Coordinates of C-alpha atoms in Angstrom, one line a residue:
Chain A
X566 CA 42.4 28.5 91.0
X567 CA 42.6 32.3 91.6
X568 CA 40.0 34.1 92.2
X569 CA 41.3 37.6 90.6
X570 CA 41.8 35.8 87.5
X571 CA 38.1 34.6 87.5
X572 CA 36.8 37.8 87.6
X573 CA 39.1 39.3 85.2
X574 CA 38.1 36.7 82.8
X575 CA 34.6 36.5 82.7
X576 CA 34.4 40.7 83.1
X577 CA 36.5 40.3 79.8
X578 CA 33.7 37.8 78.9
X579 CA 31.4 40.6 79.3
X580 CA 33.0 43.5 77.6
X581 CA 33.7 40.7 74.5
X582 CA 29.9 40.3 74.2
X583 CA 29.0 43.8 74.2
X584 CA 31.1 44.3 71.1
X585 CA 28.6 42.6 69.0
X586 CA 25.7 45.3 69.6
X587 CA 28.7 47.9 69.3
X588 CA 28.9 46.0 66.1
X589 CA 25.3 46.4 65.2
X590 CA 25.8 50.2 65.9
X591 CA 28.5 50.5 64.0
X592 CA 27.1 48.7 61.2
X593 CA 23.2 49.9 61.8
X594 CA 24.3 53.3 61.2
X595 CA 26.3 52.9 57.7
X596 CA 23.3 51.6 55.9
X597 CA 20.3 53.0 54.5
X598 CA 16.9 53.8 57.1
X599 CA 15.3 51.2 55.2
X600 CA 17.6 48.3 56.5
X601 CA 18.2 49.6 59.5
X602 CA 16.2 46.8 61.9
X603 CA 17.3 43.9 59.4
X604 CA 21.1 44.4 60.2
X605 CA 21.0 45.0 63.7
X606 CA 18.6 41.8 63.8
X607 CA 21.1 40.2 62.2
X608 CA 24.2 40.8 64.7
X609 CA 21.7 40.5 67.7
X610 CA 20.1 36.9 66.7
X611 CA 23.6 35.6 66.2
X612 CA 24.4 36.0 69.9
X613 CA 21.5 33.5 70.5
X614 CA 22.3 31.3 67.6
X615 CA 26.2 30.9 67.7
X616 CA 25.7 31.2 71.7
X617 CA 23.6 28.1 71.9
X618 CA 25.6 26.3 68.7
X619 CA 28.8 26.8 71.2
X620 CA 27.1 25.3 74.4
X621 CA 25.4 22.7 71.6
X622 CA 28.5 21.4 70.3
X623 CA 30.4 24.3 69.0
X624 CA 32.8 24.8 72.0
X625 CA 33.7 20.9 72.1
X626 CA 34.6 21.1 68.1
X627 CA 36.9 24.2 68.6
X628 CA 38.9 23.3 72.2
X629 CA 37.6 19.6 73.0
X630 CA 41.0 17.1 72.3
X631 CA 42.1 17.1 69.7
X632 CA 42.1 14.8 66.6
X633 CA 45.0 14.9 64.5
X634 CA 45.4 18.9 65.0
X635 CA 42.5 19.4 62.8
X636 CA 39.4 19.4 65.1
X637 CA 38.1 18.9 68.6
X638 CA 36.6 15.8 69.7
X639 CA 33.0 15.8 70.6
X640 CA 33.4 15.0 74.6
X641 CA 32.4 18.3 75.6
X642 CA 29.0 17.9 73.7
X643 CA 26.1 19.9 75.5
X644 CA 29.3 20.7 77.9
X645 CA 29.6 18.1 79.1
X646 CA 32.2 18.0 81.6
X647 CA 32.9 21.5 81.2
X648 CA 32.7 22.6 84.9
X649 CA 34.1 25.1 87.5
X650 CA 37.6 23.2 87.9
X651 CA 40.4 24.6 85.6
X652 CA 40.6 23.1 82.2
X653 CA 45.0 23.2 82.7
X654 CA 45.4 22.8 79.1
X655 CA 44.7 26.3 78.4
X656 CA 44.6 28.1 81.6
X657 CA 45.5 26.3 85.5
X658 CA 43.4 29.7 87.2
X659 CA 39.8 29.7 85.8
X660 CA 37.7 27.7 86.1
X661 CA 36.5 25.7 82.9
X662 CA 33.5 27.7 82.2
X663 CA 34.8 31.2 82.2
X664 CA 37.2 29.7 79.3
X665 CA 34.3 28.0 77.6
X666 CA 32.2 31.4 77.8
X667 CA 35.4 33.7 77.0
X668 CA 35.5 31.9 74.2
X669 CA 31.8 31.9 73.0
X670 CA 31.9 35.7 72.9
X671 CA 34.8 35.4 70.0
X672 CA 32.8 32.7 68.4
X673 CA 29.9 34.7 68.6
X674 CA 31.5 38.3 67.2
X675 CA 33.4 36.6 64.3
X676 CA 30.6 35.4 61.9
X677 CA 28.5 39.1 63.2
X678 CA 31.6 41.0 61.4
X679 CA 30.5 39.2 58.1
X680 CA 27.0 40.5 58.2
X681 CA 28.7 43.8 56.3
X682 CA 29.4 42.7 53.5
X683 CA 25.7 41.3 52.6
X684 CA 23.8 43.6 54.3
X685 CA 20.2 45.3 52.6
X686 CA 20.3 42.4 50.3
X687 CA 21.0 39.1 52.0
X688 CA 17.9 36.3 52.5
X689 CA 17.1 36.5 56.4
X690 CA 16.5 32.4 56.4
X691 CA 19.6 32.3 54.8
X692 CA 22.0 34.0 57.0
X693 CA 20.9 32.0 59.7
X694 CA 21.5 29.2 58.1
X695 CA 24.9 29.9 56.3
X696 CA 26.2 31.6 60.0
X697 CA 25.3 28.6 62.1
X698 CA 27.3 26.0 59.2
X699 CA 30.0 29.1 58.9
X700 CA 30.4 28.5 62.7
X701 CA 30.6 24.9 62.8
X702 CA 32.6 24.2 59.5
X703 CA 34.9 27.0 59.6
X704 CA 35.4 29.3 62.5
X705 CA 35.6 26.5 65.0
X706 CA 37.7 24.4 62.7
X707 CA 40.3 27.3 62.2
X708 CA 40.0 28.3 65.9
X709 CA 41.4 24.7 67.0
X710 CA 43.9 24.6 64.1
X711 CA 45.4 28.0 65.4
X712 CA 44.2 28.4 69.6
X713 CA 43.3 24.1 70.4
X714 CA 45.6 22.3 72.1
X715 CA 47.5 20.2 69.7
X716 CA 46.1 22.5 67.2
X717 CA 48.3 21.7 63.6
X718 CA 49.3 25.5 63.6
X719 CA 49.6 26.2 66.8
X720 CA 52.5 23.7 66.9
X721 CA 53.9 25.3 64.3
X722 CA 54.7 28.1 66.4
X723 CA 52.0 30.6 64.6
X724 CA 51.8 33.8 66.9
X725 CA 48.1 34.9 67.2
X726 CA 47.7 36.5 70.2
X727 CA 43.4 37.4 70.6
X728 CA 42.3 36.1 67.0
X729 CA 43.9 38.4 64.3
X730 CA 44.0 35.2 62.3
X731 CA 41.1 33.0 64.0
X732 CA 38.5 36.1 63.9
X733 CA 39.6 39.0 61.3
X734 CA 41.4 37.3 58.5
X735 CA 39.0 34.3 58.8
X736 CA 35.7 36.7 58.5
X737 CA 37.1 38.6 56.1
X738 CA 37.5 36.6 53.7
X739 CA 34.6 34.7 54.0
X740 CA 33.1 38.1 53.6
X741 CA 34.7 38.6 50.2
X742 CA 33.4 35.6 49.0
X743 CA 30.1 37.0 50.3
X744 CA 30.4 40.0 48.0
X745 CA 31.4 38.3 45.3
X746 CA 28.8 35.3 45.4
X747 CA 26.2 37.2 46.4
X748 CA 26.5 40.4 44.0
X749 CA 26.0 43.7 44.3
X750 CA 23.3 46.1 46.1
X751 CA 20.8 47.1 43.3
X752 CA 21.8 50.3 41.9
X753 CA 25.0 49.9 43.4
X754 CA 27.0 52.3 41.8
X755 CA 24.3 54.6 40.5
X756 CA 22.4 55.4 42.9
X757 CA 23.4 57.5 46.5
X758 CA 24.2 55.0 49.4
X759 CA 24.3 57.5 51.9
X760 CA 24.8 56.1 55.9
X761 CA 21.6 56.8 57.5
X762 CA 23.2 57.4 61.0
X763 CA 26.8 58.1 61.4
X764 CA 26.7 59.5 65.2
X765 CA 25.4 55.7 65.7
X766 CA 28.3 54.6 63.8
X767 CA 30.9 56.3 66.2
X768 CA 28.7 55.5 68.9
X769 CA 29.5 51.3 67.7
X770 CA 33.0 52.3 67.3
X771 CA 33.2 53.1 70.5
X772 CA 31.8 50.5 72.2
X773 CA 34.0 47.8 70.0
X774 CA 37.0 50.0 71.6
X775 CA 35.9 49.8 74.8
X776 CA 35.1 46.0 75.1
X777 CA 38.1 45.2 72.8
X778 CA 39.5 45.9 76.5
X779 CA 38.3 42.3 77.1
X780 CA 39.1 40.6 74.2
X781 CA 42.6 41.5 74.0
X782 CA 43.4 41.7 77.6
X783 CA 41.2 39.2 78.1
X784 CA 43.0 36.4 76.2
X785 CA 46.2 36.6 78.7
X786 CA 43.2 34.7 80.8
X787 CA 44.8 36.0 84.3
X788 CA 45.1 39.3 85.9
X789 CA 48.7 39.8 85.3
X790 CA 51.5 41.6 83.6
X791 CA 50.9 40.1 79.6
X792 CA 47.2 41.3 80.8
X793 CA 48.6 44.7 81.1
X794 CA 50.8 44.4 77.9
X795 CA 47.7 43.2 75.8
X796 CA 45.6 46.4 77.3
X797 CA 48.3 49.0 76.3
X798 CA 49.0 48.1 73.0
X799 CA 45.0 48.0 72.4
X800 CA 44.8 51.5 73.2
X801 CA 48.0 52.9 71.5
X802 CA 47.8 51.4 68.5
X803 CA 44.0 52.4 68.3
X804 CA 45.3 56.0 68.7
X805 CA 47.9 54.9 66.2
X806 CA 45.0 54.0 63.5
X807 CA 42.7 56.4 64.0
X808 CA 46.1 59.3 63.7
X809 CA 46.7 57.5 60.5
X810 CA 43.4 57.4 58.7
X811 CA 42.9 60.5 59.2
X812 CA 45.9 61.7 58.1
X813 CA 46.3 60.1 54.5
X814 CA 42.5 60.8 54.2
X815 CA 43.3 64.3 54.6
X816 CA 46.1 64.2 52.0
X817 CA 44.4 62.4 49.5
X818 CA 40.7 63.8 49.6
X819 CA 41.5 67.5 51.0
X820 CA 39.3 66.7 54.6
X821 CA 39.2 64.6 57.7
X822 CA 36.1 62.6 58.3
X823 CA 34.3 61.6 61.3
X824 CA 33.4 57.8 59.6
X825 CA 37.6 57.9 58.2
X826 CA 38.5 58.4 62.2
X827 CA 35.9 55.6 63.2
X828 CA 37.1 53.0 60.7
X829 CA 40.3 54.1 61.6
X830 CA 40.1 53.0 65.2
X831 CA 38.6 49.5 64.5
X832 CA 41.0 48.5 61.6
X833 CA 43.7 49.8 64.8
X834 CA 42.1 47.5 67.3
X835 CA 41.6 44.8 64.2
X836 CA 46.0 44.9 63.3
X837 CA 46.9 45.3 66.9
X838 CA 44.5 42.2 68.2
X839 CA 47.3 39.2 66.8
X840 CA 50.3 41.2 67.9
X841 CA 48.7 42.7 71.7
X842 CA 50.8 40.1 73.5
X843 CA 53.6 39.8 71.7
X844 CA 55.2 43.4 70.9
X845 CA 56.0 46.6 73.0
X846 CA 54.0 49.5 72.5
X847 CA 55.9 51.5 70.1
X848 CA 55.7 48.8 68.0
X849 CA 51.9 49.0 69.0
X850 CA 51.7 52.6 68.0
X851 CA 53.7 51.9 64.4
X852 CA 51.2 48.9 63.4
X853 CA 48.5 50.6 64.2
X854 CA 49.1 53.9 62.2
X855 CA 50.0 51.4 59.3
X856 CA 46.9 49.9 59.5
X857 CA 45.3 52.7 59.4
X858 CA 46.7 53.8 56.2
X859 CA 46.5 50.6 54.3
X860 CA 42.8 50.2 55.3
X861 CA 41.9 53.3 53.9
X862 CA 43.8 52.7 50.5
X863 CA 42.3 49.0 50.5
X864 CA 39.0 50.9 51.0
X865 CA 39.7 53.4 48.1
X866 CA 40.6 50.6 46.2
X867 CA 37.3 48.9 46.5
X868 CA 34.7 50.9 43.9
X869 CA 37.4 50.3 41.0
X870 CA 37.7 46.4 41.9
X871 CA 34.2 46.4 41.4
X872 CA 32.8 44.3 44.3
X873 CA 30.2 45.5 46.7
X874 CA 31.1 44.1 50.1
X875 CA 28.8 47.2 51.3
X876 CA 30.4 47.9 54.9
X877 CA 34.4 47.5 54.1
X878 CA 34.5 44.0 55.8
X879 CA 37.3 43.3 53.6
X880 CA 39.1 46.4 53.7
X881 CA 39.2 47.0 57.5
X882 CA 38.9 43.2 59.1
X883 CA 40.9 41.3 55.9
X884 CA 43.6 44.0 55.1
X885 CA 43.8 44.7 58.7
X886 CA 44.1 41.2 60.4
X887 CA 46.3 40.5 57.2
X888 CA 48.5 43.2 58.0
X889 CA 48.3 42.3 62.3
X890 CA 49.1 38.9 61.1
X891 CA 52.2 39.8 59.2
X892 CA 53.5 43.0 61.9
X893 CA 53.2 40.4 64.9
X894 CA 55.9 38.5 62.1
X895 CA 57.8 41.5 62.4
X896 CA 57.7 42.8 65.6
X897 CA 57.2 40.4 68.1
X898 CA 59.7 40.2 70.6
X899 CA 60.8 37.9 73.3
X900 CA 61.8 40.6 76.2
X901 CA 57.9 41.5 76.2
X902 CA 56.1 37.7 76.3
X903 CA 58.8 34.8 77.0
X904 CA 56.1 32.6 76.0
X905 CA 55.9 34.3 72.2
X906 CA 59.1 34.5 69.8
X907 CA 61.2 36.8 68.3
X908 CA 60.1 38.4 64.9
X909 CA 62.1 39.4 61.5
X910 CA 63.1 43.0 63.3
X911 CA 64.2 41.1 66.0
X912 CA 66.6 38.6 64.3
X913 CA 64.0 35.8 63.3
X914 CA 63.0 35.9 59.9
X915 CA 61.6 32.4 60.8
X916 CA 58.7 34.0 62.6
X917 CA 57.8 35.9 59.5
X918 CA 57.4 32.7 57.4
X919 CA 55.3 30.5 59.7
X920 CA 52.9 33.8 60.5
X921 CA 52.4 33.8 56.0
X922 CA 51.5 29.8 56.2
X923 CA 48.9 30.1 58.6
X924 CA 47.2 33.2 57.0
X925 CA 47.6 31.5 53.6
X926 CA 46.0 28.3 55.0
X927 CA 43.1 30.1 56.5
X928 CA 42.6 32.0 53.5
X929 CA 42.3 29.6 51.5
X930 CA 40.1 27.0 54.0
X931 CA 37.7 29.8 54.9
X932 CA 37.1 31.5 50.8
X933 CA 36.8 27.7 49.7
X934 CA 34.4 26.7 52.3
X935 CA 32.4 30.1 52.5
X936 CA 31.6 29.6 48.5
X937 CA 30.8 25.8 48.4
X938 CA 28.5 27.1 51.6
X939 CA 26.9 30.1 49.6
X940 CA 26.5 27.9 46.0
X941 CA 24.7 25.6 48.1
X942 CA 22.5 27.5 49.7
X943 CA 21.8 29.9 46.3
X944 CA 20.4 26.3 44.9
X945 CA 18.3 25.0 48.3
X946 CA 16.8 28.5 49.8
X947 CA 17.9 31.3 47.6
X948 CA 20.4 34.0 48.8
X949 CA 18.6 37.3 48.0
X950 CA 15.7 38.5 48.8
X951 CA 13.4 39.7 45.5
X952 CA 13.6 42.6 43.7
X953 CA 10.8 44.9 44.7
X954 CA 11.8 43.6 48.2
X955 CA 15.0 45.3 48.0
X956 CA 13.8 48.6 47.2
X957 CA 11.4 48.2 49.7
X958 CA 13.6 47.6 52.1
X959 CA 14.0 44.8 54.4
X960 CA 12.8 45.9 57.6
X961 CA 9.3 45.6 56.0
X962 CA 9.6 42.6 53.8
X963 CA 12.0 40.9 56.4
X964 CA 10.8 41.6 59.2
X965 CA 7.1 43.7 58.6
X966 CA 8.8 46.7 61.0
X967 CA 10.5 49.9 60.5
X968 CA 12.9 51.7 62.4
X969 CA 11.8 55.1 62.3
X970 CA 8.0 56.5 62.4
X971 CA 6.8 59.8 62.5
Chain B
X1498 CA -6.1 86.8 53.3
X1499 CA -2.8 85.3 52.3
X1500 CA -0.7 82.6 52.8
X1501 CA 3.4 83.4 52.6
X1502 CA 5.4 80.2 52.2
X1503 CA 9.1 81.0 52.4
X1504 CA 11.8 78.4 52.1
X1505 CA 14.7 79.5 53.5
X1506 CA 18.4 78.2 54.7
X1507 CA 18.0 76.4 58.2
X1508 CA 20.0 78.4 60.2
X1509 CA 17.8 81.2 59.4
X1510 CA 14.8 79.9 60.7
X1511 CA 15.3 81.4 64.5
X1512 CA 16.2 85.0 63.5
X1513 CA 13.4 85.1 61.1
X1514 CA 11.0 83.7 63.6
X1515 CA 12.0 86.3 66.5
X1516 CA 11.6 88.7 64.0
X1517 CA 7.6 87.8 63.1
X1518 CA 7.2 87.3 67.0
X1519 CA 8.3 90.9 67.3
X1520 CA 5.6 92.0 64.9
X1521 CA 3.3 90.1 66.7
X1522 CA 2.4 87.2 64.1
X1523 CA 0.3 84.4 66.0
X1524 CA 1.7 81.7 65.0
X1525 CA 3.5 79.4 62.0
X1526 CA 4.0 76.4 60.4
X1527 CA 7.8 75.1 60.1
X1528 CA 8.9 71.7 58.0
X1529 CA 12.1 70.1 57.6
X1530 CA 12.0 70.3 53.1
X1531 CA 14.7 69.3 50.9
X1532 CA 15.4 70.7 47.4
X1533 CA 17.5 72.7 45.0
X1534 CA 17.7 75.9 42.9
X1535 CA 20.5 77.6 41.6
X1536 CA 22.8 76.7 44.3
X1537 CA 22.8 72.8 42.9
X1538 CA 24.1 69.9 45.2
X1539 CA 27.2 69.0 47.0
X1540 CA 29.6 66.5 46.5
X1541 CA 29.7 63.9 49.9
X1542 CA 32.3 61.4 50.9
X1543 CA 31.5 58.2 52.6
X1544 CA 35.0 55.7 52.8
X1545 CA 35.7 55.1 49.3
X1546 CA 32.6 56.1 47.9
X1547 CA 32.1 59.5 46.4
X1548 CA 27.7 60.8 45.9
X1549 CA 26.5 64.2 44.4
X1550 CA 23.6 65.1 46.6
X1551 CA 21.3 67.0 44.7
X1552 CA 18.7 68.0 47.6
X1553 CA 19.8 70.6 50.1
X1554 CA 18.1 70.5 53.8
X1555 CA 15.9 73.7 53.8
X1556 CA 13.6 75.2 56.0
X1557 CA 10.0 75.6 54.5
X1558 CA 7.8 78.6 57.2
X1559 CA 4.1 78.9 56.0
X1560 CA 2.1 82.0 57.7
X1561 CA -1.2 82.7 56.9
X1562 CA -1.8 86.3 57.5
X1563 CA -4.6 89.1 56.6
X1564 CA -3.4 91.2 53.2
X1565 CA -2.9 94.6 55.0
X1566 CA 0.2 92.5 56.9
X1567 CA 1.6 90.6 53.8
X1568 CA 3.8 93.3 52.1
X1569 CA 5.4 93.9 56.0
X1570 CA 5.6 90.0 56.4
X1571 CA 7.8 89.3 53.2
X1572 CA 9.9 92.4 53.8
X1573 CA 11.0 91.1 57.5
X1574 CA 11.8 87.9 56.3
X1575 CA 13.3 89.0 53.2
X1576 CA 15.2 90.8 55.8
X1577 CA 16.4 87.8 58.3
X1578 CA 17.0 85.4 55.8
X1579 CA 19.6 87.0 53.5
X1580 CA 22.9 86.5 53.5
X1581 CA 23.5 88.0 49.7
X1582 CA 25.0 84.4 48.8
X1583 CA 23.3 81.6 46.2
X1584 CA 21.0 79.2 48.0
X1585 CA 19.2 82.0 50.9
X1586 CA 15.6 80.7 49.4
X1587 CA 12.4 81.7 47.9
X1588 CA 9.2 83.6 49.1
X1589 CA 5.6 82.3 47.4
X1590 CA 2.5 84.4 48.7
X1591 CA -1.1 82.5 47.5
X1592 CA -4.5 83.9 47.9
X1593 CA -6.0 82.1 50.7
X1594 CA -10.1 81.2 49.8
X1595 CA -10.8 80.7 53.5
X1596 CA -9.8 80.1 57.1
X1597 CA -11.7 78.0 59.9
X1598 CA -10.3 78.2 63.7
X1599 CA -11.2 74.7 64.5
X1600 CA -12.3 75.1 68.3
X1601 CA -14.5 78.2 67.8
X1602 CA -15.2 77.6 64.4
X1603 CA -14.3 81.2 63.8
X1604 CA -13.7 82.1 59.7
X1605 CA -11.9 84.5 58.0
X1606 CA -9.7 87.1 59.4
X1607 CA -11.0 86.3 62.7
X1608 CA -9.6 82.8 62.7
X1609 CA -5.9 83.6 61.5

């Protein structure tokens, strides 16, 4: 046990969690005043739900032994077992709870990031319902097939240092099968959807940057050197994204914008989050300014493929961790992590291969899942809420509350 | 009596407010108004999505003021509130049928 590990950990812990009200900021402040409450309700009550799921069962599902490489066993159930001696599995200098709790934050923020996609339309009842099975039939699944010891693709030698994979790819996509299940906003396309709050935006974006400190750095789960690694790339290739979005912004549309430079930095810390361990910080700098300019082209893209996944889950978090995914293929290099591998730049095209299977298989498990989950509920408890409702706003038919009042 | 309603560009509003202080106008009433004339909207850009916004964030400043003052009024902010390009705003002046100071219970010019 060390003690300067413990404390980096569960500070990580800390700064993890407070990404998910960055989240609600950043979110809150793209929508209309009218759905303001309903979507930051939505990211805050999923820290209770997914936090108490995790304790519940959730944890013991996603890290317990595993069976066959597909899921955890349930003999962690209501953690049990899960005390203040090291769990030497995954780290031999924390105790078992700071691991436990590191991880709930992750399992907490990844469902929260799909809440874009449906917001100032989607069923209150409903979200709760569909996060909480989400949780338990897809993100904890995936996060033992790619993080659990014995996990099928971790022993495949799939690189995903903080959750590119596990939380970005996996949300989403889930969230395009949100959009497309779901449908779009009413008078989506006709009507103005004008952000409400942008300064609230940037304010979000900036908390995400500053406790992405955590979950990057975090996931070395010591104090040390890879600790370091993971923190520097965060940052540089967060400049790196932010540099790039608003650069092809400005060549393509004639100006820079404020929400361009705040997207920008969270589709940076989004590419950069499966490759912070793995690659040096040039490489750091290069991924991120890519990501910055494919997210904005997958976010151009988005009116003309018709969908309305309202808050660009898919084009920042999907095109992002998709493009994370694929760099930490190409970059990753042994001199920076011994523990890691060598990527296609770096004389291992075999990298490159094995990083495409596992976004594939997670692609695939998490859109398949997400829709049988969303059919399902559009039959049982209905997945919008009515008409009127919707122009109303669902602050007041959701929740009988508005944001602002004179 | 009178009542001058001018909507005017926002930026304006403090220049043209100094300016009735200085020839000692008691008071005013100021509100946040959107709209449009001649000037039309703007074209905004929000990620991928492009939205003409017809209504333009104006300044609407109401002063109620006895007749002998209006013609000054409206020339002072006539005055402040130009800048010669499309969009600087509108005056209206209405008759004004009465005027009650609520604490006193004051009426007509005496209350303005």
């Amino acid at each position: 046990m060390n003690s300067g590990d413990t404390a980096f950990v569960l500070a990580s812990a800390a700064l993890v969690l407070l990404m998910t009200p960055g989240l609600a900021l950043f979110y809150g402040g793209m929508v209309r005043s009218k759905n303001i409450l309903n979507t930051l309700m939505q990211n805050y009550i999923i820290i209770a739900i997914i936090g108490i799921q995790w304790a519940l069962f959730g944890y013991s599902l996603a890290f317990g032994p595993s069976q066959g490489g597909f899921i955890g066993s349930l003999s962690y159930l209501g953690l049990q077992g899960v005390g203040a001696e090291p769990f030497k599995a995954y780290s031999e200098t924390i105790p078992h709870q700071a691991f436990m709790v590191f991880q709930a934050m992750f399992a907490i923020i990844t469902p929260a990031l799909i809440i874009g996609s449906w917001v100032e339309r989607f069923k209150f009842g409903t979200f709760l319902v569909f996060s909480l099975l989400w949780a338990t039939l897809v993100y904890d699944p995936v996060a033992h097939w790619v993080w659990g010891d014995g996990g099928w693709l971790k022993g495949l030698g799939a690189l995903d240092f903080a959750g590119g994979t596990v939380v970005h790819i996996n949300a989403g996509i889930a969230a395009l099968a949100a959009a497309l299940v779901i449908g779009r906003r009413k008078g989506y396309g006709t009507e103005a959807m004008i952000p409400h709050n942008l300064p609230m935006t940037v304010l979000g974006a900036g908390l995400l940057w500053f406790g992405w400190f955590g979950f990057n750095a975090g996931s070395a789960l010591a104090a040390n050197g890879l600790a370091a690694i993971a923190f520097v790339n965060t940052h540089f290739a967060t400049c790196g994204a932010a540099l790039g979005w608003m650069v092809v912004e400005w060549l393509v549309r004639g100006k820079p914008t404020m929400l361009g430079v705040a997207s920008g930095a969270v589709a940076g810390l989004v590419a950069v989050t499966p490759a912070a361990g793995f690659v040096g910080p040039m490489s750091a700098i290069i991924i991120g300014f890519l990501a910055g300019v494919f997210c904005y082209l997958a976010v151009l893209a988005k009116p003309k493929l018709g969908y309305d996944d309202s808050l660009d889950v898919v084009g920042v978090h999907m095109v992002g961790g998709l493009w994370g995914a694929l760099a930490t293929g190409l970059f990753a290099c042994k001199a920076v992590n011994d523990a890691g591998a060598d990527g296609l730049f770096f004389g291992n095209p075999a990298q490159f291969g094995i990083q495409v299977v596992a976004v594939v298989v997670t692609m695939v498990y998490s859109f398949v899942i997400s829709v049988i989950l969303l059919k399902i509920l559009d039959v049982t408890m209905g997945l919008r809420v009515e008409a009127d409702e919707e122009v109303a706003g669902l602050d007041l038919s959701e929740h009988q509350e508005t944001g602002y009042s004179l | 009596m009178k009542k001058i309603e001018a909507i005017i560009q926002p930026f304006k509003l403090e220049p043209v407010k100094d300016a009735l202080h200085k020839m000692s106008v008691q008071g005013m009433t100021v509100t946040e108004v959107k709209g449009f004339g001649r000037q039309k909207g703007i074209r905004e850009v929000y990620r991928g999505m492009e939205y003409q916004v017809d209504f333009l964030p104006k300044v609407k400043i109401e002063v109620v003021a006895p007749d002998e003052k209006v013609d000054s009024i409206v020339k002072t902010i006539t005055e402040q509130a130009r800048t010669g390009r499309i969009g600087d705003g509108k005056i209206f002046v209405y008759p004004v049928a009465e005027v009650i100071r609520i604490r006193t219970g004051e009426t007509g010019d005496a209350a303005v």
